[in-house]
PDB file of C-alpha atoms in Angstrom:
ATOM      1  CA  MET A 102      50.928  33.008   4.940  1.00 67.00           C
ATOM      2  CA  ALA A 103      50.251  31.183   8.206  1.00 78.00           C
ATOM      3  CA  GLY A 104      47.368  28.999   9.333  1.00 95.00           C
ATOM      4  CA  ILE A 105      45.860  25.768   8.031  1.00 97.00           C
ATOM      5  CA  THR A 106      44.509  25.214   4.505  1.00 98.00           C
ATOM      6  CA  HIS A 107      42.384  22.152   3.756  1.00 98.00           C
ATOM      7  CA  VAL A 108      43.029  20.839   0.231  1.00 98.00           C
ATOM      8  CA  ALA A 109      41.637  17.976  -1.837  1.00 98.00           C
ATOM      9  CA  VAL A 110      42.940  16.204  -4.948  1.00 98.00           C
ATOM     10  CA  ILE A 111      40.301  14.305  -6.921  1.00 98.00           C
ATOM     11  CA  GLN A 112      41.415  11.099  -8.655  1.00 98.00           C
ATOM     12  CA  ALA A 113      38.632   9.462 -10.638  1.00 98.00           C
ATOM     13  CA  GLU A 114      37.885   7.725 -13.913  1.00 97.00           C
ATOM     14  CA  THR A 115      37.310  10.005 -16.865  1.00 92.00           C
ATOM     15  CA  SER A 116      33.890  10.184 -18.499  1.00 94.00           C
ATOM     16  CA  ALA A 117      32.852   9.260 -22.029  1.00 91.00           C
ATOM     17  CA  THR A 118      31.478  12.718 -22.837  1.00 96.00           C
ATOM     18  CA  LEU A 119      32.006  16.303 -21.711  1.00 97.00           C
ATOM     19  CA  ALA A 120      28.458  16.484 -20.373  1.00 97.00           C
ATOM     20  CA  GLU A 121      29.035  13.423 -18.197  1.00 97.00           C
ATOM     21  CA  GLY A 122      32.386  14.828 -17.105  1.00 98.00           C
ATOM     22  CA  LEU A 123      30.854  18.122 -15.997  1.00 98.00           C
ATOM     23  CA  ALA A 124      28.206  16.279 -13.982  1.00 98.00           C
ATOM     24  CA  THR A 125      30.877  14.114 -12.336  1.00 98.00           C
ATOM     25  CA  THR A 126      32.980  17.191 -11.616  1.00 98.00           C
ATOM     26  CA  GLU A 127      30.072  18.935  -9.901  1.00 98.00           C
ATOM     27  CA  SER A 128      29.356  15.898  -7.725  1.00 98.00           C
ATOM     28  CA  LEU A 129      32.974  15.284  -6.705  1.00 98.00           C
ATOM     29  CA  VAL A 130      33.822  18.936  -6.055  1.00 98.00           C
ATOM     30  CA  ASN A 131      30.723  19.403  -3.894  1.00 98.00           C
ATOM     31  CA  GLU A 132      31.613  16.255  -1.990  1.00 98.00           C
ATOM     32  CA  ALA A 133      35.154  17.539  -1.359  1.00 98.00           C
ATOM     33  CA  SER A 134      33.766  20.889  -0.216  1.00 98.00           C
ATOM     34  CA  ARG A 135      31.376  19.222   2.233  1.00 98.00           C
ATOM     35  CA  ALA A 136      34.387  17.365   3.654  1.00 98.00           C
ATOM     36  CA  GLY A 137      36.001  20.722   4.435  1.00 98.00           C
ATOM     37  CA  ALA A 138      38.244  21.430   1.438  1.00 98.00           C
ATOM     38  CA  SER A 139      38.773  25.043   0.395  1.00 98.00           C
ATOM     39  CA  VAL A 140      41.031  24.090  -2.546  1.00 98.00           C
ATOM     40  CA  VAL A 141      39.993  21.287  -4.917  1.00 98.00           C
ATOM     41  CA  VAL A 142      42.199  20.014  -7.757  1.00 98.00           C
ATOM     42  CA  LEU A 143      41.390  17.893 -10.796  1.00 98.00           C
ATOM     43  CA  PRO A 144      44.127  16.527 -13.090  1.00 98.00           C
ATOM     44  CA  GLU A 145      45.534  17.281 -16.533  1.00 98.00           C
ATOM     45  CA  THR A 146      42.858  17.278 -19.272  1.00 98.00           C
ATOM     46  CA  TRP A 147      40.314  15.949 -16.782  1.00 98.00           C
ATOM     47  CA  LEU A 148      37.727  17.248 -19.218  1.00 98.00           C
ATOM     48  CA  PRO A 149      37.103  15.466 -21.513  1.00 97.00           C
ATOM     49  CA  GLY A 150      39.894  13.049 -20.493  1.00 97.00           C
ATOM     50  CA  TYR A 151      43.513  12.474 -21.468  1.00 97.00           C
ATOM     51  CA  PRO A 152      43.861  11.135 -25.054  1.00 97.00           C
ATOM     52  CA  ALA A 153      45.814   8.031 -24.046  1.00 96.00           C
ATOM     53  CA  TRP A 154      45.026   6.545 -27.465  1.00 96.00           C
ATOM     54  CA  ILE A 155      47.825   8.602 -29.028  1.00 95.00           C
ATOM     55  CA  ASP A 156      50.297   6.429 -27.116  1.00 94.00           C
ATOM     56  CA  VAL A 157      48.650   3.061 -26.547  1.00 94.00           C
ATOM     57  CA  CYS A 158      47.084   2.504 -29.969  1.00 94.00           C
ATOM     58  CA  THR A 159      49.263   1.430 -32.859  1.00 93.00           C
ATOM     59  CA  ASP A 160      47.596   3.278 -35.746  1.00 93.00           C
ATOM     60  CA  THR A 161      47.213   6.780 -34.344  1.00 92.00           C
ATOM     61  CA  ALA A 162      49.930   8.513 -36.354  1.00 90.00           C
ATOM     62  CA  LEU A 163      49.247   6.985 -39.777  1.00 92.00           C
ATOM     63  CA  TRP A 164      48.974   9.707 -42.403  1.00 93.00           C
ATOM     64  CA  ASN A 165      45.444  10.469 -43.627  1.00 95.00           C
ATOM     65  CA  HIS A 166      44.080   7.567 -41.562  1.00 95.00           C
ATOM     66  CA  ALA A 167      40.282   7.885 -41.506  1.00 96.00           C
ATOM     67  CA  PRO A 168      39.766   6.183 -38.090  1.00 95.00           C
ATOM     68  CA  ALA A 169      42.318   8.471 -36.380  1.00 95.00           C
ATOM     69  CA  LYS A 170      40.733  11.533 -37.972  1.00 96.00           C
ATOM     70  CA  ALA A 171      37.312  10.432 -36.720  1.00 97.00           C
ATOM     71  CA  VAL A 172      38.671  10.056 -33.190  1.00 96.00           C
ATOM     72  CA  PHE A 173      40.274  13.506 -33.373  1.00 96.00           C
ATOM     73  CA  GLU A 174      36.979  14.980 -34.567  1.00 96.00           C
ATOM     74  CA  ARG A 175      35.255  13.552 -31.499  1.00 96.00           C
ATOM     75  CA  HIS A 176      38.119  14.687 -29.229  1.00 97.00           C
ATOM     76  CA  ALA A 177      37.645  18.248 -30.484  1.00 97.00           C
ATOM     77  CA  ALA A 178      33.858  18.135 -30.239  1.00 97.00           C
ATOM     78  CA  GLU A 179      34.009  17.048 -26.567  1.00 97.00           C
ATOM     79  CA  SER A 180      36.630  19.651 -25.597  1.00 98.00           C
ATOM     80  CA  VAL A 181      35.938  22.726 -23.464  1.00 98.00           C
ATOM     81  CA  ASP A 182      34.943  26.157 -24.754  1.00 97.00           C
ATOM     82  CA  VAL A 183      36.325  28.198 -21.849  1.00 97.00           C
ATOM     83  CA  SER A 184      34.698  31.432 -23.020  1.00 96.00           C
ATOM     84  CA  GLY A 185      31.341  29.791 -23.670  1.00 96.00           C
ATOM     85  CA  ALA A 186      28.787  27.635 -21.892  1.00 97.00           C
ATOM     86  CA  ASP A 187      31.394  25.099 -20.705  1.00 98.00           C
ATOM     87  CA  GLY A 188      33.338  27.817 -18.915  1.00 98.00           C
ATOM     88  CA  VAL A 189      30.126  29.095 -17.335  1.00 98.00           C
ATOM     89  CA  ALA A 190      29.368  25.571 -16.082  1.00 98.00           C
ATOM     90  CA  LEU A 191      32.819  25.276 -14.476  1.00 98.00           C
ATOM     91  CA  SER A 192      32.449  28.707 -12.908  1.00 98.00           C
ATOM     92  CA  GLN A 193      29.133  27.676 -11.399  1.00 98.00           C
ATOM     93  CA  ILE A 194      30.623  24.488  -9.968  1.00 98.00           C
ATOM     94  CA  SER A 195      33.344  26.379  -8.076  1.00 98.00           C
ATOM     95  CA  LYS A 196      30.861  29.036  -6.938  1.00 98.00           C
ATOM     96  CA  GLN A 197      28.265  26.511  -5.773  1.00 98.00           C
ATOM     97  CA  ALA A 198      30.906  24.599  -3.807  1.00 98.00           C
ATOM     98  CA  GLY A 199      32.542  27.812  -2.526  1.00 98.00           C
ATOM     99  CA  VAL A 200      36.059  26.542  -3.279  1.00 98.00           C
ATOM    100  CA  VAL A 201      39.129  27.442  -5.267  1.00 98.00           C
ATOM    101  CA  MET A 202      38.939  24.894  -8.092  1.00 98.00           C
ATOM    102  CA  ILE A 203      41.832  24.059 -10.392  1.00 98.00           C
ATOM    103  CA  VAL A 204      40.914  21.850 -13.330  1.00 98.00           C
ATOM    104  CA  GLY A 205      42.770  20.588 -16.401  1.00 98.00           C
ATOM    105  CA  VAL A 206      40.898  20.722 -19.701  1.00 98.00           C
ATOM    106  CA  VAL A 207      41.366  20.240 -23.413  1.00 98.00           C
ATOM    107  CA  GLU A 208      40.394  23.718 -24.557  1.00 98.00           C
ATOM    108  CA  ARG A 209      38.797  24.506 -27.911  1.00 97.00           C
ATOM    109  CA  ILE A 210      38.942  27.963 -29.495  1.00 95.00           C
ATOM    110  CA  SER A 211      35.459  28.394 -30.945  1.00 88.00           C
ATOM    111  CA  ALA A 212      35.709  31.821 -32.619  1.00 85.00           C
ATOM    112  CA  GLY A 213      38.171  34.423 -33.868  1.00 85.00           C
ATOM    113  CA  PRO A 214      41.898  33.940 -34.571  1.00 86.00           C
ATOM    114  CA  GLY A 215      43.004  30.360 -34.025  1.00 84.00           C
ATOM    115  CA  ARG A 216      39.439  29.058 -34.324  1.00 92.00           C
ATOM    116  CA  GLY A 217      39.438  25.288 -33.970  1.00 91.00           C
ATOM    117  CA  THR A 218      42.826  25.067 -32.234  1.00 96.00           C
ATOM    118  CA  LEU A 219      42.973  22.836 -29.172  1.00 98.00           C
ATOM    119  CA  TYR A 220      45.118  23.557 -26.119  1.00 98.00           C
ATOM    120  CA  ASN A 221      46.033  21.623 -22.996  1.00 98.00           C
ATOM    121  CA  SER A 222      44.935  24.157 -20.373  1.00 98.00           C
ATOM    122  CA  LEU A 223      44.834  24.566 -16.600  1.00 98.00           C
ATOM    123  CA  LEU A 224      42.028  26.754 -15.228  1.00 98.00           C
ATOM    124  CA  THR A 225      41.871  28.291 -11.754  1.00 98.00           C
ATOM    125  CA  TYR A 226      38.473  29.449 -10.491  1.00 98.00           C
ATOM    126  CA  GLY A 227      37.867  31.379  -7.273  1.00 98.00           C
ATOM    127  CA  PRO A 228      35.155  30.519  -4.731  1.00 98.00           C
ATOM    128  CA  ASP A 229      32.956  33.202  -6.302  1.00 98.00           C
ATOM    129  CA  GLY A 230      33.280  31.538  -9.712  1.00 98.00           C
ATOM    130  CA  THR A 231      35.751  34.059 -11.142  1.00 98.00           C
ATOM    131  CA  LEU A 232      38.317  32.645 -13.591  1.00 98.00           C
ATOM    132  CA  LEU A 233      41.509  33.744 -11.833  1.00 98.00           C
ATOM    133  CA  ASN A 234      44.080  32.165 -14.129  1.00 98.00           C
ATOM    134  CA  HIS A 235      44.134  30.473 -17.530  1.00 98.00           C
ATOM    135  CA  HIS A 236      47.364  28.673 -18.393  1.00 98.00           C
ATOM    136  CA  ARG A 237      47.953  26.893 -21.700  1.00 98.00           C
ATOM    137  CA  LYS A 238      50.675  24.257 -21.798  1.00 98.00           C
ATOM    138  CA  LEU A 239      53.733  25.806 -23.430  1.00 98.00           C
ATOM    139  CA  ILE A 240      54.822  22.755 -25.434  1.00 98.00           C
ATOM    140  CA  PRO A 241      52.630  19.703 -26.031  1.00 98.00           C
ATOM    141  CA  THR A 242      54.801  16.694 -25.286  1.00 97.00           C
ATOM    142  CA  TYR A 243      55.866  14.365 -28.115  1.00 96.00           C
ATOM    143  CA  THR A 244      52.745  12.686 -29.598  1.00 95.00           C
ATOM    144  CA  GLU A 245      50.513  15.393 -28.087  1.00 97.00           C
ATOM    145  CA  ARG A 246      51.795  17.763 -30.789  1.00 96.00           C
ATOM    146  CA  MET A 247      49.517  16.015 -33.296  1.00 95.00           C
ATOM    147  CA  LEU A 248      46.528  17.264 -31.318  1.00 97.00           C
ATOM    148  CA  TRP A 249      47.254  20.497 -29.478  1.00 98.00           C
ATOM    149  CA  GLY A 250      48.730  23.926 -30.176  1.00 97.00           C
ATOM    150  CA  GLN A 251      51.530  25.672 -28.288  1.00 97.00           C
ATOM    151  CA  GLY A 252      50.496  27.898 -25.395  1.00 97.00           C
ATOM    152  CA  ASN A 253      52.044  31.143 -24.202  1.00 96.00           C
ATOM    153  CA  ALA A 254      53.348  32.657 -20.993  1.00 97.00           C
ATOM    154  CA  ASP A 255      50.265  34.714 -20.138  1.00 96.00           C
ATOM    155  CA  GLY A 256      49.099  32.249 -17.487  1.00 97.00           C
ATOM    156  CA  LEU A 257      52.585  31.448 -16.207  1.00 98.00           C
ATOM    157  CA  GLN A 258      51.917  32.925 -12.777  1.00 98.00           C
ATOM    158  CA  ALA A 259      50.549  32.345  -9.310  1.00 98.00           C
ATOM    159  CA  VAL A 260      47.398  34.200  -8.328  1.00 98.00           C
ATOM    160  CA  ASP A 261      46.039  35.398  -5.014  1.00 98.00           C
ATOM    161  CA  THR A 262      43.188  33.318  -3.661  1.00 97.00           C
ATOM    162  CA  SER A 263      41.379  33.045  -0.356  1.00 93.00           C
ATOM    163  CA  SER A 264      43.631  30.042   0.363  1.00 96.00           C
ATOM    164  CA  GLY A 265      47.002  31.567  -0.546  1.00 96.00           C
ATOM    165  CA  ARG A 266      48.867  32.147  -3.783  1.00 98.00           C
ATOM    166  CA  ILE A 267      48.236  29.268  -6.175  1.00 98.00           C
ATOM    167  CA  GLY A 268      49.915  28.425  -9.489  1.00 98.00           C
ATOM    168  CA  GLY A 269      50.429  25.366 -11.626  1.00 98.00           C
ATOM    169  CA  LEU A 270      52.265  23.666 -14.447  1.00 98.00           C
ATOM    170  CA  ILE A 271      51.190  20.862 -16.738  1.00 98.00           C
ATOM    171  CA  CYS A 272      53.078  17.582 -17.068  1.00 98.00           C
ATOM    172  CA  TRP A 273      56.507  17.967 -18.709  1.00 98.00           C
ATOM    173  CA  GLU A 274      56.567  21.714 -18.055  1.00 98.00           C
ATOM    174  CA  HIS A 275      58.038  20.561 -14.743  1.00 98.00           C
ATOM    175  CA  TRP A 276      61.231  19.763 -16.676  1.00 98.00           C
ATOM    176  CA  MET A 277      61.438  23.267 -18.157  1.00 98.00           C
ATOM    177  CA  PRO A 278      63.826  25.094 -15.771  1.00 97.00           C
ATOM    178  CA  LEU A 279      62.809  28.576 -16.907  1.00 97.00           C
ATOM    179  CA  ALA A 280      59.103  27.806 -16.539  1.00 98.00           C
ATOM    180  CA  ARG A 281      59.805  26.598 -13.007  1.00 98.00           C
ATOM    181  CA  GLN A 282      61.755  29.755 -12.199  1.00 97.00           C
ATOM    182  CA  ALA A 283      58.945  31.942 -13.526  1.00 98.00           C
ATOM    183  CA  MET A 284      56.515  30.188 -11.215  1.00 98.00           C
ATOM    184  CA  HIS A 285      58.881  30.385  -8.238  1.00 98.00           C
ATOM    185  CA  ASP A 286      59.317  34.112  -8.838  1.00 97.00           C
ATOM    186  CA  SER A 287      55.540  34.559  -8.826  1.00 97.00           C
ATOM    187  CA  GLY A 288      55.443  33.438  -5.194  1.00 97.00           C
ATOM    188  CA  GLU A 289      53.497  30.203  -4.899  1.00 98.00           C
ATOM    189  CA  ASP A 290      52.201  28.872  -1.611  1.00 98.00           C
ATOM    190  CA  ILE A 291      50.490  25.939  -3.333  1.00 98.00           C
ATOM    191  CA  HIS A 292      51.562  24.541  -6.688  1.00 98.00           C
ATOM    192  CA  ILE A 293      49.358  22.313  -8.843  1.00 98.00           C
ATOM    193  CA  ALA A 294      51.320  19.629 -10.706  1.00 98.00           C
ATOM    194  CA  ALA A 295      48.844  18.337 -13.287  1.00 98.00           C
ATOM    195  CA  TRP A 296      49.636  14.987 -14.922  1.00 98.00           C
ATOM    196  CA  PRO A 297      47.739  12.178 -16.659  1.00 97.00           C
ATOM    197  CA  THR A 298      49.498   9.512 -14.532  1.00 98.00           C
ATOM    198  CA  VAL A 299      51.910  10.599 -11.800  1.00 98.00           C
ATOM    199  CA  HIS A 300      54.321   7.720 -12.328  1.00 97.00           C
ATOM    200  CA  GLU A 301      57.750   7.429 -10.668  1.00 98.00           C
ATOM    201  CA  MET A 302      59.598  10.121 -12.627  1.00 98.00           C
ATOM    202  CA  HIS A 303      56.595  12.441 -12.327  1.00 98.00           C
ATOM    203  CA  GLN A 304      56.731  11.922  -8.564  1.00 98.00           C
ATOM    204  CA  VAL A 305      60.430  12.817  -8.688  1.00 98.00           C
ATOM    205  CA  ALA A 306      59.670  16.002 -10.621  1.00 98.00           C
ATOM    206  CA  SER A 307      56.828  16.943  -8.265  1.00 98.00           C
ATOM    207  CA  ARG A 308      58.882  16.370  -5.124  1.00 98.00           C
ATOM    208  CA  HIS A 309      61.826  18.247  -6.585  1.00 98.00           C
ATOM    209  CA  TYR A 310      59.504  21.147  -7.424  1.00 98.00           C
ATOM    210  CA  ALA A 311      58.219  21.298  -3.851  1.00 98.00           C
ATOM    211  CA  PHE A 312      61.757  21.299  -2.439  1.00 98.00           C
ATOM    212  CA  GLU A 313      63.060  23.827  -4.966  1.00 98.00           C
ATOM    213  CA  GLY A 314      60.063  26.160  -4.709  1.00 98.00           C
ATOM    214  CA  ARG A 315      59.522  25.757  -0.960  1.00 98.00           C
ATOM    215  CA  CYS A 316      55.817  25.295  -1.576  1.00 98.00           C
ATOM    216  CA  TYR A 317      53.185  22.616  -1.238  1.00 98.00           C
ATOM    217  CA  VAL A 318      52.632  20.556  -4.384  1.00 98.00           C
ATOM    218  CA  LEU A 319      49.329  18.891  -5.186  1.00 99.00           C
ATOM    219  CA  ALA A 320      50.171  16.272  -7.817  1.00 98.00           C
ATOM    220  CA  ALA A 321      47.014  15.228  -9.636  1.00 98.00           C
ATOM    221  CA  GLY A 322      46.530  12.213 -11.895  1.00 98.00           C
ATOM    222  CA  SER A 323      43.394  10.613 -13.324  1.00 98.00           C
ATOM    223  CA  LEU A 324      42.204   7.099 -14.140  1.00 98.00           C
ATOM    224  CA  MET A 325      41.213   5.546 -17.443  1.00 97.00           C
ATOM    225  CA  ARG A 326      40.490   1.938 -18.362  1.00 96.00           C
ATOM    226  CA  ALA A 327      41.357   0.389 -21.712  1.00 95.00           C
ATOM    227  CA  SER A 328      37.645  -0.050 -22.356  1.00 94.00           C
ATOM    228  CA  MET A 329      37.506   3.746 -22.832  1.00 95.00           C
ATOM    229  CA  LEU A 330      39.926   3.662 -25.776  1.00 95.00           C
ATOM    230  CA  PRO A 331      38.325   4.529 -29.130  1.00 94.00           C
ATOM    231  CA  ALA A 332      36.823   1.547 -30.881  1.00 94.00           C
ATOM    232  CA  GLU A 333      38.151   2.808 -34.229  1.00 94.00           C
ATOM    233  CA  LEU A 334      41.809   2.328 -33.215  1.00 93.00           C
ATOM    234  CA  THR A 335      43.928  -0.738 -32.486  1.00 92.00           C
ATOM    235  CA  PRO A 336      45.345  -1.072 -28.942  1.00 92.00           C
ATOM    236  CA  ASP A 337      48.958  -2.168 -28.617  1.00 91.00           C
ATOM    237  CA  PRO A 338      48.702  -5.728 -27.211  1.00 90.00           C
ATOM    238  CA  ALA A 339      51.953  -5.242 -25.314  1.00 87.00           C
ATOM    239  CA  ARG A 340      50.333  -2.420 -23.323  1.00 87.00           C
ATOM    240  CA  VAL A 341      46.657  -3.373 -23.260  1.00 89.00           C
ATOM    241  CA  ARG A 342      45.786  -6.890 -22.114  1.00 85.00           C
ATOM    242  CA  SER A 343      42.063  -6.434 -21.423  1.00 82.00           C
ATOM    243  CA  GLY A 344      39.430  -3.744 -21.351  1.00 76.00           C
ATOM    244  CA  ASP A 345      39.521  -3.666 -17.560  1.00 90.00           C
ATOM    245  CA  ASN A 346      43.223  -2.695 -17.479  1.00 91.00           C
ATOM    246  CA  PHE A 347      44.050   0.848 -16.492  1.00 94.00           C
ATOM    247  CA  VAL A 348      45.973   2.764 -19.161  1.00 95.00           C
ATOM    248  CA  VAL A 349      45.999   5.933 -17.034  1.00 97.00           C
ATOM    249  CA  HIS A 350      46.864   5.015 -13.455  1.00 97.00           C
ATOM    250  CA  GLY A 351      46.369   8.011 -11.155  1.00 98.00           C
ATOM    251  CA  GLY A 352      49.263   8.324  -8.710  1.00 98.00           C
ATOM    252  CA  SER A 353      47.985  11.515  -7.088  1.00 98.00           C
ATOM    253  CA  SER A 354      49.889  12.729  -4.026  1.00 98.00           C
ATOM    254  CA  ILE A 355      50.380  15.750  -1.762  1.00 99.00           C
ATOM    255  CA  ILE A 356      53.916  16.960  -1.052  1.00 98.00           C
ATOM    256  CA  GLY A 357      55.286  19.365   1.543  1.00 98.00           C
ATOM    257  CA  PRO A 358      57.743  22.253   1.039  1.00 98.00           C
ATOM    258  CA  ASP A 359      60.559  20.014   2.318  1.00 98.00           C
ATOM    259  CA  GLY A 360      59.909  17.539  -0.515  1.00 98.00           C
ATOM    260  CA  ALA A 361      58.411  14.899   1.796  1.00 98.00           C
ATOM    261  CA  TYR A 362      55.024  13.326   1.206  1.00 98.00           C
ATOM    262  CA  VAL A 363      52.089  14.659   3.186  1.00 98.00           C
ATOM    263  CA  VAL A 364      49.914  12.068   1.418  1.00 98.00           C
ATOM    264  CA  GLU A 365      51.706   9.298  -0.475  1.00 98.00           C
ATOM    265  CA  PRO A 366      50.756   8.318  -4.059  1.00 98.00           C
ATOM    266  CA  VAL A 367      47.691   6.208  -4.722  1.00 98.00           C
ATOM    267  CA  TYR A 368      47.438   4.211  -7.961  1.00 98.00           C
ATOM    268  CA  ASP A 369      44.601   2.435  -9.792  1.00 97.00           C
ATOM    269  CA  THR A 370      42.019   3.528  -7.240  1.00 97.00           C
ATOM    270  CA  ALA A 371      39.318   6.180  -7.349  1.00 98.00           C
ATOM    271  CA  ILE A 372      39.871   8.413  -4.329  1.00 98.00           C
ATOM    272  CA  THR A 373      39.879  12.001  -3.155  1.00 98.00           C
ATOM    273  CA  LEU A 374      43.026  12.824  -1.202  1.00 98.00           C
ATOM    274  CA  HIS A 375      42.559  15.298   1.649  1.00 98.00           C
ATOM    275  CA  ALA A 376      45.154  17.123   3.729  1.00 98.00           C
ATOM    276  CA  GLU A 377      45.328  20.044   6.130  1.00 98.00           C
ATOM    277  CA  LEU A 378      48.407  22.051   5.184  1.00 98.00           C
ATOM    278  CA  ASP A 379      50.418  23.981   7.751  1.00 98.00           C
ATOM    279  CA  MET A 380      51.158  27.096   5.709  1.00 97.00           C
ATOM    280  CA  GLY A 381      53.788  28.252   8.191  1.00 97.00           C
ATOM    281  CA  ALA A 382      56.014  25.401   6.984  1.00 97.00           C
ATOM    282  CA  ILE A 383      56.647  27.365   3.779  1.00 97.00           C
ATOM    283  CA  ARG A 384      58.397  30.187   5.649  1.00 96.00           C
ATOM    284  CA  ARG A 385      60.282  27.764   7.856  1.00 96.00           C
ATOM    285  CA  GLU A 386      61.732  25.931   4.839  1.00 96.00           C
ATOM    286  CA  GLN A 387      62.697  29.219   3.147  1.00 96.00           C
ATOM    287  CA  MET A 388      65.280  29.753   5.881  1.00 96.00           C
ATOM    288  CA  THR A 389      67.677  27.414   4.077  1.00 96.00           C
ATOM    289  CA  LEU A 390      66.587  27.776   0.446  1.00 96.00           C
ATOM    290  CA  ASP A 391      64.644  30.491  -1.380  1.00 96.00           C
ATOM    291  CA  VAL A 392      65.377  30.500  -5.117  1.00 96.00           C
ATOM    292  CA  SER A 393      63.534  33.790  -5.592  1.00 94.00           C
ATOM    293  CA  GLY A 394      65.005  35.416  -2.493  1.00 94.00           C
ATOM    294  CA  HIS A 395      68.312  35.024  -0.673  1.00 94.00           C
ATOM    295  CA  TYR A 396      69.402  32.207  -3.018  1.00 95.00           C
ATOM    296  CA  ALA A 397      68.548  34.052  -6.244  1.00 94.00           C
ATOM    297  CA  ARG A 398      71.819  36.000  -6.897  1.00 93.00           C
ATOM    298  CA  ARG A 399      70.194  38.573  -9.157  1.00 93.00           C
ATOM    299  CA  ASP A 400      73.549  40.307  -9.356  1.00 94.00           C
ATOM    300  CA  CYS A 401      74.746  37.293 -11.367  1.00 96.00           C
ATOM    301  CA  PHE A 402      71.661  36.308 -13.375  1.00 94.00           C
ATOM    302  CA  GLU A 403      68.946  38.068 -15.371  1.00 93.00           C
ATOM    303  CA  PHE A 404      65.589  36.473 -16.069  1.00 93.00           C
ATOM    304  CA  SER A 405      62.345  37.711 -17.613  1.00 94.00           C
ATOM    305  CA  VAL A 406      59.095  36.257 -18.934  1.00 95.00           C
ATOM    306  CA  LEU A 407      57.735  37.459 -22.275  1.00 95.00           C
ATOM    307  CA  LYS A 408      53.960  37.752 -22.165  1.00 91.00           C
ATOM    308  CA  SER A 409      51.756  38.690 -25.101  1.00 87.00           C
TER     309      SER A 409
END
């Protein structure tokens, strides 16, 4: 794919409720669209916000702890029903703005098998509001396993959009070599690397992914202040000094298919990163490395993805 694609990565503070988060999403996505973006990205679990309390509060994992259970109840209640009204609202936001919108959510299954299960999901909507891809994080990382179920490979793919083939992985999936290879084989032009905070090692993983996959990487992180931590739980004083401290720091960036920054990371600041991507650079970089093409050696290796 040749030509120029204008992309935007939204980095903002998470909202207290899903309703507030949807309103903020609509405002920010429309603003990015008016600035010329055709692809707009929001970070991991943007709605209703990353549960940083599982790591920065000291009493989260206590067995049968009433305050932690109350916080989990609220976490579930504010999560996103993708097949219900919440999904319709997201579809309308992308359609109204006329953009490809990729957004991280905590997803709640509201009916049928698995009812009540939560997933860490990445949703891709087309400019007509169609849900083009629905990826659930394969393995919740460490403390996240107390909250979320395991996803599957059904959304482990890039999809055709009006702005090129777009795929994504969530957080530590970027250290799963086979997940990376599945995405490379699906032919990404633009890869969404969704994180809570894109700290140093997450930048390393995102830049490595861009170089390995010969694609653009939009690394998206969000912001959250300690004042947003649940009042029922006890913050770790070594990690939380005051309510104004950020406990989720952003770090969003845009990376080229040579692994170099197009837009360098920004921390602790609400901002929308914009860039005009030269899509021809993807083909130019494939001359030396193409892990799904001339560097694949399919005569030596076999690889398949098991979808349900």
